[in-house]
Coordinates of N, CA and C in Angstrom, one line a residue:
M1 N 125.4 -139.3 124.8 CA 126.3 -138.2 125.4 C 127.7 -138.8 125.5
K2 N 128.7 -137.9 125.2 CA 130.1 -138.4 125.3 C 130.5 -138.4 126.7
K3 N 131.3 -139.5 127.0 CA 131.8 -139.6 128.3 C 133.3 -139.1 128.3
F4 N 133.6 -138.3 129.3 CA 134.9 -137.7 129.5 C 135.6 -138.4 130.7
T5 N 136.8 -138.4 130.6 CA 137.6 -138.9 131.7 C 137.6 -137.8 132.8
L6 N 138.1 -138.3 134.0 CA 138.1 -137.4 135.1 C 138.9 -136.1 134.8
L7 N 140.1 -136.2 134.2 CA 140.9 -135.0 133.9 C 140.2 -134.1 132.9
E8 N 139.6 -134.7 131.9 CA 138.9 -133.9 130.9 C 137.7 -133.2 131.5
D9 N 137.0 -133.9 132.4 CA 135.8 -133.3 133.1 C 136.3 -132.1 133.9
I10 N 137.4 -132.2 134.6 CA 137.9 -131.1 135.4 C 138.3 -129.9 134.5
L11 N 139.0 -130.2 133.4 CA 139.4 -129.1 132.5 C 138.2 -128.4 131.9
V12 N 137.2 -129.2 131.5 CA 136.0 -128.6 130.9 C 135.2 -127.8 132.0
G13 N 135.1 -128.3 133.2 CA 134.4 -127.7 134.2 C 135.0 -126.3 134.6
Y14 N 136.3 -126.2 134.5 CA 136.9 -124.9 134.8 C 137.1 -124.1 133.5
N15 N 136.4 -124.5 132.5 CA 136.4 -123.7 131.2 C 137.9 -123.6 130.6
F16 N 138.7 -124.6 130.9 CA 140.0 -124.6 130.2 C 139.8 -125.0 128.7
Y17 N 139.0 -126.0 128.5 CA 138.7 -126.4 127.1 C 137.2 -126.3 126.9
P18 N 136.7 -125.6 125.9 CA 135.3 -125.6 125.6 C 134.8 -126.9 125.0
R19 N 133.5 -127.2 125.3 CA 133.0 -128.5 124.8 C 132.9 -128.6 123.3
H20 N 132.7 -127.5 122.6 CA 132.5 -127.6 121.2 C 133.8 -127.7 120.4
T21 N 135.0 -127.6 121.1 CA 136.2 -127.8 120.4 C 136.9 -129.1 120.8
S22 N 137.8 -129.5 119.9 CA 138.5 -130.8 120.2 C 140.0 -130.5 120.3
A23 N 140.3 -129.2 120.7 CA 141.8 -128.9 120.8 C 142.4 -129.7 121.9
Y24 N 141.7 -130.0 122.9 CA 142.3 -130.8 124.0 C 142.4 -132.2 123.7
L25 N 141.8 -132.7 122.6 CA 142.0 -134.1 122.2 C 143.1 -134.3 121.2
V26 N 143.7 -133.2 120.7 CA 144.8 -133.3 119.7 C 146.0 -133.9 120.4
E27 N 146.5 -135.0 119.8 CA 147.7 -135.6 120.3 C 149.0 -134.8 120.0
Q28 N 149.8 -134.5 120.9 CA 151.1 -133.8 120.7 C 152.2 -134.7 120.2
P29 N 153.0 -134.3 119.3 CA 154.1 -135.2 118.8 C 155.1 -135.5 120.0
T30 N 155.5 -136.8 120.0 CA 156.4 -137.3 121.0 C 157.8 -137.1 120.7
T31 N 158.2 -136.9 119.4 CA 159.6 -136.7 119.0 C 159.8 -135.3 118.6
A32 N 161.0 -134.7 119.0 CA 161.4 -133.3 118.6 C 161.7 -133.3 117.1
P33 N 161.4 -132.2 116.5 CA 161.8 -132.1 115.1 C 163.3 -132.0 114.9
T34 N 163.8 -132.5 113.8 CA 165.2 -132.5 113.5 C 165.7 -131.1 113.1
K35 N 166.8 -130.8 113.7 CA 167.4 -129.5 113.4 C 168.1 -129.5 112.0
P36 N 168.0 -128.4 111.3 CA 168.7 -128.3 110.0 C 170.2 -128.4 110.2
E37 N 170.8 -129.0 109.2 CA 172.3 -129.2 109.3 C 173.0 -127.8 109.1
T38 N 173.9 -127.5 109.9 CA 174.7 -126.2 109.8 C 175.9 -126.4 108.9
E39 N 176.1 -125.4 108.1 CA 177.3 -125.5 107.2 C 178.6 -125.2 107.9
P40 N 179.7 -125.8 107.6 CA 180.9 -125.5 108.3 C 181.4 -124.0 108.1
D41 N 182.1 -123.5 109.1 CA 182.5 -122.1 109.0 C 183.8 -122.0 108.1
T42 N 184.5 -123.1 107.8 CA 185.7 -123.0 107.0 C 185.4 -122.6 105.6
K43 N 186.2 -121.7 105.1 CA 186.0 -121.3 103.7 C 186.8 -122.3 102.8
P44 N 186.3 -122.4 101.6 CA 186.9 -123.3 100.7 C 188.3 -122.8 100.3
E45 N 189.3 -123.7 100.2 CA 190.6 -123.3 99.8 C 190.6 -122.7 98.4
T46 N 191.4 -121.6 98.2 CA 191.5 -121.0 96.9 C 192.7 -121.5 96.3
E47 N 192.7 -121.7 95.0 CA 193.9 -122.2 94.3 C 194.8 -121.0 94.1
P48 N 196.1 -121.3 94.1 CA 197.1 -120.2 93.9 C 197.0 -119.6 92.6
D49 N 197.4 -118.3 92.5 CA 197.3 -117.6 91.2 C 198.5 -118.0 90.4
D50 N 198.1 -118.6 89.2 CA 199.2 -119.0 88.3 C 199.9 -117.8 87.6
D51 N 199.2 -116.7 87.5 CA 199.7 -115.6 86.8 C 199.9 -114.4 87.8
P52 N 201.1 -114.4 88.5 CA 201.3 -113.3 89.5 C 201.4 -111.9 88.8
D53 N 201.2 -110.9 89.6 CA 201.3 -109.5 89.0 C 202.7 -109.3 88.6
P54 N 203.0 -109.0 87.3 CA 204.4 -108.7 86.9 C 204.9 -107.4 87.4
F55 N 204.0 -106.5 87.8 CA 204.5 -105.2 88.3 C 204.8 -105.2 89.8
H56 N 204.3 -106.2 90.5 CA 204.5 -106.4 91.9 C 204.9 -107.8 92.2
P57 N 206.1 -108.2 91.8 CA 206.5 -109.6 92.1 C 206.7 -109.9 93.6
P58 N 206.5 -111.1 94.0 CA 206.7 -111.3 95.5 C 208.2 -111.2 95.8
Q59 N 208.4 -110.6 97.0 CA 209.8 -110.3 97.4 C 210.1 -111.3 98.6
P60 N 211.4 -111.8 98.6 CA 211.7 -112.6 99.8 C 211.8 -111.8 101.0
I61 N 211.6 -112.5 102.1 CA 211.6 -111.8 103.4 C 213.1 -111.7 103.9
V62 N 213.5 -110.5 104.1 CA 214.9 -110.2 104.5 C 214.9 -109.7 105.9
E63 N 215.6 -110.4 106.8 CA 215.7 -110.0 108.2 C 216.6 -108.8 108.3
P64 N 216.3 -107.9 109.2 CA 217.1 -106.7 109.4 C 218.5 -107.0 109.9
K65 N 219.5 -106.3 109.4 CA 220.9 -106.5 109.9 C 221.1 -105.9 111.3
P66 N 221.9 -106.6 112.1 CA 222.2 -106.0 113.4 C 222.9 -104.7 113.3
K67 N 222.6 -103.8 114.2 CA 223.2 -102.5 114.2 C 224.6 -102.5 114.7
A68 N 225.5 -101.8 114.1 CA 226.9 -101.8 114.5 C 227.0 -100.8 115.7
I69 N 227.9 -101.1 116.6 CA 228.1 -100.3 117.8 C 229.1 -99.2 117.4
K70 N 228.8 -97.9 117.6 CA 229.6 -96.8 117.2 C 230.7 -96.6 118.3
V71 N 231.9 -96.5 117.8 CA 233.0 -96.3 118.8 C 233.0 -94.8 119.3
F72 N 232.7 -93.9 118.4 CA 232.6 -92.5 118.7 C 231.2 -92.0 118.4
K73 N 230.8 -91.0 119.2 CA 229.5 -90.3 118.9 C 229.8 -89.3 117.7
E74 N 228.8 -88.9 117.1 CA 228.9 -88.0 115.9 C 229.2 -86.6 116.4
A75 N 228.6 -86.2 117.5 CA 228.7 -84.8 117.9 C 230.1 -84.5 118.5
Y76 N 230.7 -83.4 118.1 CA 232.0 -83.0 118.6 C 231.9 -82.6 120.1
E77 N 230.8 -82.0 120.5 CA 230.7 -81.5 121.8 C 230.5 -82.6 122.8
D78 N 230.0 -83.8 122.4 CA 229.7 -84.9 123.3 C 230.9 -85.7 123.6
E79 N 231.9 -85.7 122.7 CA 233.1 -86.6 122.9 C 234.4 -85.8 123.3
V80 N 234.5 -84.6 122.9 CA 235.8 -83.9 123.2 C 235.8 -83.5 124.7
N81 N 236.9 -83.4 125.3 CA 237.1 -83.0 126.7 C 236.5 -81.5 126.8
P82 N 235.6 -81.3 127.7 CA 235.0 -80.0 127.9 C 236.0 -78.9 128.0
N83 N 237.1 -79.1 128.7 CA 238.1 -78.1 128.9 C 238.7 -77.7 127.5
T84 N 238.9 -78.7 126.6 CA 239.4 -78.4 125.3 C 238.4 -77.6 124.5
A85 N 237.2 -78.1 124.5 CA 236.1 -77.5 123.7 C 235.9 -76.0 124.1
N86 N 235.8 -75.8 125.4 CA 235.5 -74.5 125.9 C 236.7 -73.6 125.7
F87 N 237.9 -74.1 125.7 CA 239.1 -73.3 125.5 C 239.1 -72.6 124.2
W88 N 238.9 -73.4 123.1 CA 238.8 -72.9 121.8 C 237.6 -72.1 121.5
K89 N 236.5 -72.4 122.2 CA 235.3 -71.7 122.0 C 235.4 -70.2 122.6
D90 N 236.0 -70.1 123.7 CA 236.1 -68.8 124.4 C 237.5 -68.1 124.2
I91 N 238.3 -68.5 123.2 CA 239.6 -68.0 123.1 C 239.6 -66.5 122.8
R92 N 238.6 -66.0 122.2 CA 238.5 -64.6 121.7 C 237.9 -63.7 122.8
K93 N 237.5 -64.2 123.9 CA 236.9 -63.4 124.9 C 237.9 -62.5 125.6
K94 N 237.5 -61.4 126.1 CA 238.4 -60.4 126.7 C 239.1 -61.0 128.0
E95 N 238.2 -61.7 128.8 CA 238.8 -62.2 130.0 C 239.7 -63.4 129.8
H96 N 239.9 -63.9 128.6 CA 240.8 -65.0 128.3 C 242.2 -64.4 128.3
K97 N 243.1 -64.9 129.2 CA 244.4 -64.4 129.3 C 245.5 -65.2 128.6
H98 N 245.1 -66.2 127.8 CA 246.0 -67.1 127.1 C 246.7 -66.4 126.0
I99 N 247.9 -66.8 125.7 CA 248.7 -66.1 124.7 C 248.1 -66.3 123.3
F100 N 247.3 -67.5 123.1 CA 246.7 -67.7 121.8 C 245.6 -66.8 121.5
S101 N 245.1 -66.1 122.5 CA 243.9 -65.2 122.3 C 244.3 -64.0 121.4
K102 N 245.6 -63.7 121.3 CA 246.1 -62.6 120.4 C 246.7 -63.2 119.1
H103 N 246.7 -64.5 118.9 CA 247.3 -65.1 117.7 C 246.4 -64.8 116.5
P104 N 247.0 -64.3 115.4 CA 246.1 -63.9 114.3 C 245.4 -65.1 113.6
I105 N 245.8 -66.3 113.8 CA 245.2 -67.5 113.1 C 244.4 -68.3 114.2
L106 N 245.1 -68.7 115.3 CA 244.5 -69.5 116.2 C 243.3 -68.9 116.9
A107 N 243.3 -67.6 117.1 CA 242.2 -66.9 117.8 C 241.0 -66.9 116.9
L108 N 241.2 -66.9 115.6 CA 240.0 -66.8 114.7 C 239.5 -68.2 114.3
H109 N 240.5 -69.1 114.1 CA 240.1 -70.4 113.5 C 240.4 -71.6 114.4
G110 N 240.8 -71.3 115.6 CA 241.2 -72.4 116.6 C 240.0 -73.3 116.8
D111 N 238.8 -72.8 117.0 CA 237.6 -73.7 117.2 C 237.3 -74.6 116.1
D112 N 237.4 -74.0 114.8 CA 237.1 -74.8 113.7 C 238.2 -75.9 113.4
L113 N 239.5 -75.5 113.7 CA 240.6 -76.4 113.6 C 240.5 -77.6 114.6
S114 N 240.0 -77.3 115.8 CA 239.8 -78.3 116.8 C 238.7 -79.3 116.3
K115 N 237.7 -78.8 115.8 CA 236.6 -79.7 115.3 C 237.1 -80.5 114.1
Q116 N 237.8 -79.9 113.2 CA 238.3 -80.6 112.1 C 239.3 -81.7 112.5
G117 N 240.1 -81.4 113.5 CA 241.1 -82.4 114.0 C 240.4 -83.6 114.6
Y118 N 239.3 -83.3 115.3 CA 238.5 -84.4 115.9 C 237.9 -85.3 114.9
E119 N 237.3 -84.7 113.8 CA 236.7 -85.5 112.7 C 237.8 -86.3 112.0
H120 N 239.0 -85.7 111.8 CA 240.1 -86.4 111.2 C 240.5 -87.6 111.9
H121 N 240.7 -87.5 113.2 CA 241.1 -88.7 114.0 C 240.0 -89.7 114.2
K122 N 238.8 -89.2 114.2 CA 237.6 -90.2 114.2 C 237.6 -91.0 112.9
D123 N 237.9 -90.4 111.8 CA 237.9 -91.2 110.5 C 239.1 -92.2 110.5
I124 N 240.2 -91.8 111.1 CA 241.4 -92.7 111.2 C 241.0 -93.9 112.0
E125 N 240.3 -93.7 113.1 CA 239.9 -94.9 114.0 C 239.0 -95.8 113.2
F126 N 238.0 -95.2 112.5 CA 237.1 -96.1 111.7 C 237.9 -96.8 110.6
D127 N 238.8 -96.1 109.9 CA 239.6 -96.8 108.9 C 240.5 -97.9 109.5
S128 N 241.1 -97.6 110.6 CA 241.9 -98.6 111.3 C 241.2 -99.9 111.6
G129 N 240.0 -99.7 112.1 CA 239.1 -100.9 112.4 C 238.8 -101.7 111.1
K130 N 238.5 -101.0 110.0 CA 238.2 -101.7 108.8 C 239.5 -102.4 108.3
M131 N 240.6 -101.8 108.4 CA 241.9 -102.4 107.9 C 242.2 -103.6 108.7
M132 N 242.0 -103.6 110.0 CA 242.3 -104.8 110.8 C 241.4 -105.9 110.4
H133 N 240.1 -105.6 110.1 CA 239.2 -106.7 109.7 C 239.6 -107.3 108.3
L134 N 240.1 -106.4 107.4 CA 240.5 -106.8 106.1 C 241.8 -107.7 106.2
M135 N 242.7 -107.2 107.1 CA 243.9 -108.0 107.2 C 243.7 -109.4 107.8
M136 N 242.8 -109.5 108.7 CA 242.4 -110.9 109.2 C 241.9 -111.7 108.1
Q137 N 241.0 -111.2 107.2 CA 240.5 -111.9 106.1 C 241.6 -112.3 105.1
I138 N 242.5 -111.4 104.8 CA 243.6 -111.7 103.9 C 244.5 -112.8 104.5
Q139 N 244.8 -112.7 105.8 CA 245.7 -113.8 106.3 C 245.0 -115.1 106.3
K140 N 243.7 -115.1 106.5 CA 243.0 -116.4 106.4 C 242.9 -117.0 105.0
I141 N 242.8 -116.1 104.0 CA 242.7 -116.6 102.6 C 244.1 -117.0 102.1
E142 N 245.1 -116.1 102.3 CA 246.4 -116.3 101.7 C 247.4 -117.1 102.6
G143 N 246.9 -117.5 103.8 CA 247.8 -118.3 104.6 C 248.3 -119.6 104.0
P144 N 247.5 -120.4 103.3 CA 248.1 -121.6 102.6 C 249.0 -121.3 101.5
H145 N 249.1 -120.0 101.0 CA 249.9 -119.7 99.8 C 251.2 -119.0 100.2
K146 N 251.8 -119.4 101.3 CA 253.0 -118.7 101.8 C 254.2 -118.7 100.8
E147 N 254.4 -119.9 100.3 CA 255.6 -120.1 99.4 C 255.4 -119.3 98.1
E148 N 254.2 -119.3 97.6 CA 253.9 -118.5 96.4 C 254.1 -117.0 96.6
L149 N 253.7 -116.5 97.8 CA 253.8 -115.1 98.1 C 255.3 -114.7 98.2
E150 N 256.1 -115.6 98.8 CA 257.5 -115.3 99.0 C 258.2 -115.2 97.6
E151 N 257.8 -116.1 96.7 CA 258.4 -116.1 95.4 C 258.0 -114.8 94.6
L152 N 256.7 -114.4 94.9 CA 256.3 -113.2 94.2 C 257.0 -112.0 94.7
A153 N 257.3 -112.0 96.0 CA 258.1 -110.8 96.6 C 259.5 -110.8 96.0
K154 N 260.1 -111.9 95.8 CA 261.5 -111.9 95.2 C 261.4 -111.4 93.8
K155 N 260.4 -111.8 93.0 CA 260.3 -111.4 91.6 C 260.1 -109.9 91.5
I156 N 259.3 -109.3 92.4 CA 259.1 -107.9 92.4 C 260.4 -107.1 92.6
I157 N 261.1 -107.6 93.6 CA 262.4 -106.9 94.0 C 263.4 -107.0 92.8
V158 N 263.4 -108.2 92.2 CA 264.3 -108.4 91.0 C 264.0 -107.4 89.9
E159 N 262.7 -107.3 89.6 CA 262.2 -106.4 88.5 C 262.4 -105.0 88.8
I160 N 262.2 -104.5 90.0 CA 262.3 -103.1 90.3 C 263.8 -102.7 90.6
Y161 N 264.5 -103.4 91.4 CA 265.8 -103.0 91.8 C 267.0 -103.7 91.0
G162 N 266.6 -104.8 90.3 CA 267.7 -105.5 89.5 C 268.6 -106.3 90.4
I163 N 268.2 -106.6 91.6 CA 269.1 -107.4 92.5 C 268.9 -108.9 92.0
P164 N 270.0 -109.6 92.0 CA 270.0 -111.1 91.6 C 269.1 -111.8 92.6
K165 N 268.3 -112.7 92.1 CA 267.4 -113.5 92.9 C 268.1 -114.3 94.0
E166 N 269.4 -114.8 93.6 CA 270.1 -115.6 94.5 C 270.5 -114.9 95.8
M167 N 270.5 -113.6 95.8 CA 270.9 -112.8 96.9 C 269.7 -112.5 97.9
L168 N 268.5 -112.8 97.4 CA 267.3 -112.5 98.2 C 266.9 -113.7 99.0
Q169 N 266.4 -113.4 100.2 CA 265.8 -114.4 101.1 C 264.5 -113.9 101.6
A170 N 263.4 -114.4 101.1 CA 262.1 -113.9 101.5 C 261.5 -114.8 102.6
D171 N 261.0 -114.2 103.6 CA 260.4 -114.9 104.7 C 259.1 -114.2 105.2
L172 N 258.0 -114.7 104.8 CA 256.7 -114.1 105.1 C 256.4 -114.4 106.6
T173 N 256.3 -113.4 107.4 CA 256.0 -113.5 108.8 C 254.9 -112.6 109.2
R174 N 254.4 -112.8 110.4 CA 253.3 -111.9 110.9 C 253.4 -112.0 112.4
N175 N 252.9 -110.9 113.0 CA 253.0 -110.8 114.5 C 251.8 -111.6 115.1
T176 N 250.7 -111.7 114.5 CA 249.5 -112.4 115.0 C 249.0 -113.4 114.0
D177 N 248.7 -114.6 114.5 CA 248.2 -115.6 113.6 C 246.7 -115.4 113.5
I178 N 246.1 -116.4 112.8 CA 244.6 -116.3 112.5 C 243.8 -116.4 113.8
Q179 N 244.3 -117.2 114.7 CA 243.5 -117.4 116.0 C 243.7 -116.3 117.0
G180 N 244.6 -115.3 116.6 CA 244.8 -114.1 117.5 C 245.9 -114.3 118.5
E181 N 246.6 -115.4 118.4 CA 247.7 -115.7 119.4 C 249.0 -115.0 118.8
Q182 N 249.8 -114.6 119.8 CA 251.1 -113.9 119.4 C 252.0 -114.9 118.7
G183 N 252.5 -114.4 117.5 CA 253.4 -115.2 116.7 C 254.8 -115.0 117.1
D184 N 255.7 -115.9 116.8 CA 257.1 -115.9 117.1 C 257.8 -115.4 115.8
D185 N 258.2 -114.1 115.8 CA 259.0 -113.6 114.6 C 260.5 -113.7 114.8
S186 N 260.9 -114.1 116.0 CA 262.3 -114.2 116.2 C 263.0 -115.3 115.4
S187 N 264.1 -114.9 114.7 CA 264.8 -115.9 113.9 C 266.2 -116.0 114.3
E188 N 266.8 -117.1 114.3 CA 268.2 -117.3 114.7 C 269.1 -116.6 113.6
P189 N 270.2 -116.0 114.1 CA 271.1 -115.3 113.1 C 271.8 -116.3 112.3
D190 N 272.1 -115.9 111.1 CA 272.9 -116.7 110.1 C 274.3 -116.9 110.6
P191 N 274.8 -118.1 110.7 CA 276.2 -118.3 111.2 C 277.2 -117.5 110.4
D192 N 277.0 -117.3 109.1 CA 277.9 -116.6 108.2 C 277.9 -115.1 108.6
E193 N 276.9 -114.6 109.2 CA 276.8 -113.2 109.5 C 277.2 -112.8 110.9
Q194 N 277.5 -113.8 111.7 CA 277.9 -113.6 113.1 C 279.3 -113.0 113.1
I195 N 279.5 -112.1 114.2 CA 280.8 -111.4 114.3 C 281.7 -112.4 115.0
P196 N 282.9 -112.5 114.4 CA 283.9 -113.4 115.0 C 284.2 -113.1 116.5
A197 N 284.5 -114.1 117.3 CA 284.8 -113.9 118.7 C 286.0 -113.0 118.9
E198 N 287.0 -113.0 118.0 CA 288.2 -112.3 118.1 C 287.9 -110.8 118.1
L199 N 287.0 -110.4 117.2 CA 286.6 -109.0 117.1 C 285.9 -108.5 118.4
L200 N 285.1 -109.4 119.0 CA 284.3 -109.0 120.2 C 285.3 -108.8 121.3
K201 N 286.4 -109.5 121.4 CA 287.3 -109.3 122.5 C 288.0 -108.0 122.4
E202 N 288.3 -107.5 121.2 CA 289.0 -106.3 121.0 C 288.1 -105.1 121.4

């Protein structure tokens, strides 16, 4: 008869393990099974396409240009003095006592002429700003060529008016220099052109 240990006798006595099975005698592994290696999540790098699409070539990234600040608004009603706008708008009403209300042209077309005048002066302001910017660029570029420009001015006067070159004196000046400082355009009078003191006394 097989002898059981005390723990085995207790388990068999409480019917945990039947006598005709040897499941309770099976030795359990002492080491845990090795886990399978996990593959990395990173995807393999793809090689660049040697033959790009000819119909959709890659475009360079262009940053948006800064928006320019408008000096005037586009709407006539937003910029013009309300008294002026309402005057021409209501010029034909009966309660209007102004003398222009009976004028054959101003009473009919005064409102349109006022709007056209506003647009005209607005365009002048824009053109003046552009011209000032261009003049600054011209002065910066042509500043080192002062002598050449003065000779060119003499040549043009000689060809157009036939004045001898010896009688011409060209002096290229400007009111404002490149740095924006006020220039000195004052020139001393020519001694030959000064009035004699005897004539001044008379």
